[in-house]
Amino acid sequence: MLTNSWRKSSRSYSNGNCVEARHDAATVQMRDSKERGGPVLGFGRDHWQEFLEGVQLGEFDRR
């Protein structure tokens, strides 16, 4: 059960153009802060970890 509240980066501005996240032991969820009642993307923790490693390795950097 996802009991954590939604969080966003401390570097985001207060204009509402942010991505918010929450998690539990098995799932990470993301949503658009402008549409709090809108769609939510869910990822398994393993897939989320793979994504974060890809970000750190620059796999998504524009070339």
PDB file of C-alpha atoms in Angstrom:
ATOM      1  CA  MET A   1       0.000   0.000   0.000  1.00  0.00           C
ATOM      2  CA  LEU A   2       1.320   3.431  -0.967  1.00  0.00           C
ATOM      3  CA  THR A   3       1.182   5.472   2.197  1.00  0.00           C
ATOM      4  CA  ASN A   4       3.902   7.988   1.414  1.00  0.00           C
ATOM      5  CA  SER A   5       2.782  11.445   0.424  1.00  0.00           C
ATOM      6  CA  TRP A   6       3.681  12.859  -2.977  1.00  0.00           C
ATOM      7  CA  ARG A   7       7.065  14.617  -3.108  1.00  0.00           C
ATOM      8  CA  LYS A   8       8.813  16.822  -5.629  1.00  0.00           C
ATOM      9  CA  SER A   9      12.343  18.082  -6.009  1.00  0.00           C
ATOM     10  CA  SER A  10      13.466  20.854  -3.696  1.00  0.00           C
ATOM     11  CA  ARG A  11      14.885  22.473  -6.840  1.00  0.00           C
ATOM     12  CA  SER A  12      11.491  22.793  -8.526  1.00  0.00           C
ATOM     13  CA  TYR A  13       9.723  26.120  -8.659  1.00  0.00           C
ATOM     14  CA  SER A  14       6.343  26.871  -7.116  1.00  0.00           C
ATOM     15  CA  ASN A  15       4.657  27.351 -10.522  1.00  0.00           C
ATOM     16  CA  GLY A  16       3.380  23.768 -10.528  1.00  0.00           C
ATOM     17  CA  ASN A  17       5.378  22.522 -13.519  1.00  0.00           C
ATOM     18  CA  CYS A  18       6.889  19.567 -11.709  1.00  0.00           C
ATOM     19  CA  VAL A  19       6.917  15.818 -11.526  1.00  0.00           C
ATOM     20  CA  GLU A  20       5.892  14.373  -8.179  1.00  0.00           C
ATOM     21  CA  ALA A  21       6.806  10.926  -6.881  1.00  0.00           C
ATOM     22  CA  ARG A  22       5.892   8.537  -4.102  1.00  0.00           C
ATOM     23  CA  HIS A  23       6.877   4.966  -3.325  1.00  0.00           C
ATOM     24  CA  ASP A  24       6.427   1.916  -1.187  1.00  0.00           C
ATOM     25  CA  ALA A  25       8.509  -1.256  -0.885  1.00  0.00           C
ATOM     26  CA  ALA A  26       7.614  -2.490  -4.386  1.00  0.00           C
ATOM     27  CA  THR A  27       6.456   0.471  -6.489  1.00  0.00           C
ATOM     28  CA  VAL A  28       7.444   3.986  -7.538  1.00  0.00           C
ATOM     29  CA  GLN A  29       4.677   6.240  -8.864  1.00  0.00           C
ATOM     30  CA  MET A  30       5.016   9.500 -10.805  1.00  0.00           C
ATOM     31  CA  ARG A  31       2.487  12.190 -11.712  1.00  0.00           C
ATOM     32  CA  ASP A  32       2.304  15.704 -13.135  1.00  0.00           C
ATOM     33  CA  SER A  33       1.867  18.254 -10.347  1.00  0.00           C
ATOM     34  CA  LYS A  34      -0.402  20.364 -12.584  1.00  0.00           C
ATOM     35  CA  GLU A  35      -2.899  17.482 -12.868  1.00  0.00           C
ATOM     36  CA  ARG A  36      -2.999  15.842  -9.483  1.00  0.00           C
ATOM     37  CA  GLY A  37      -6.134  13.923 -10.413  1.00  0.00           C
ATOM     38  CA  GLY A  38      -4.672  12.899 -13.768  1.00  0.00           C
ATOM     39  CA  PRO A  39      -2.867   9.747 -14.805  1.00  0.00           C
ATOM     40  CA  VAL A  40      -0.219   8.158 -12.604  1.00  0.00           C
ATOM     41  CA  LEU A  41       2.699   6.157 -13.981  1.00  0.00           C
ATOM     42  CA  GLY A  42       3.793   3.186 -11.905  1.00  0.00           C
ATOM     43  CA  PHE A  43       7.119   1.369 -12.051  1.00  0.00           C
ATOM     44  CA  GLY A  44       8.478  -1.656 -10.236  1.00  0.00           C
ATOM     45  CA  ARG A  45      11.423  -0.831  -7.973  1.00  0.00           C
ATOM     46  CA  ASP A  46      13.822  -2.872 -10.134  1.00  0.00           C
ATOM     47  CA  HIS A  47      12.853  -1.000 -13.293  1.00  0.00           C
ATOM     48  CA  TRP A  48      13.071   2.317 -11.490  1.00  0.00           C
ATOM     49  CA  GLN A  49      16.571   1.484 -10.269  1.00  0.00           C
ATOM     50  CA  GLU A  50      17.620   0.589 -13.828  1.00  0.00           C
ATOM     51  CA  PHE A  51      16.272   3.946 -15.032  1.00  0.00           C
ATOM     52  CA  LEU A  52      18.192   5.863 -12.350  1.00  0.00           C
ATOM     53  CA  GLU A  53      21.403   4.024 -13.225  1.00  0.00           C
ATOM     54  CA  GLY A  54      20.861   4.946 -16.887  1.00  0.00           C
ATOM     55  CA  VAL A  55      20.455   8.603 -15.932  1.00  0.00           C
ATOM     56  CA  GLN A  56      23.675   8.511 -13.921  1.00  0.00           C
ATOM     57  CA  LEU A  57      25.529   6.886 -16.817  1.00  0.00           C
ATOM     58  CA  GLY A  58      24.287   9.516 -19.270  1.00  0.00           C
ATOM     59  CA  GLU A  59      22.290   7.057 -21.367  1.00  0.00           C
ATOM     60  CA  PHE A  60      19.565   9.650 -21.954  1.00  0.00           C
ATOM     61  CA  ASP A  61      21.806  12.660 -22.600  1.00  0.00           C
ATOM     62  CA  ARG A  62      21.305  14.412 -25.900  1.00  0.00           C
ATOM     63  CA  ARG A  63      24.248  13.974 -28.179  1.00  0.00           C
TER      64      ARG A  63
END
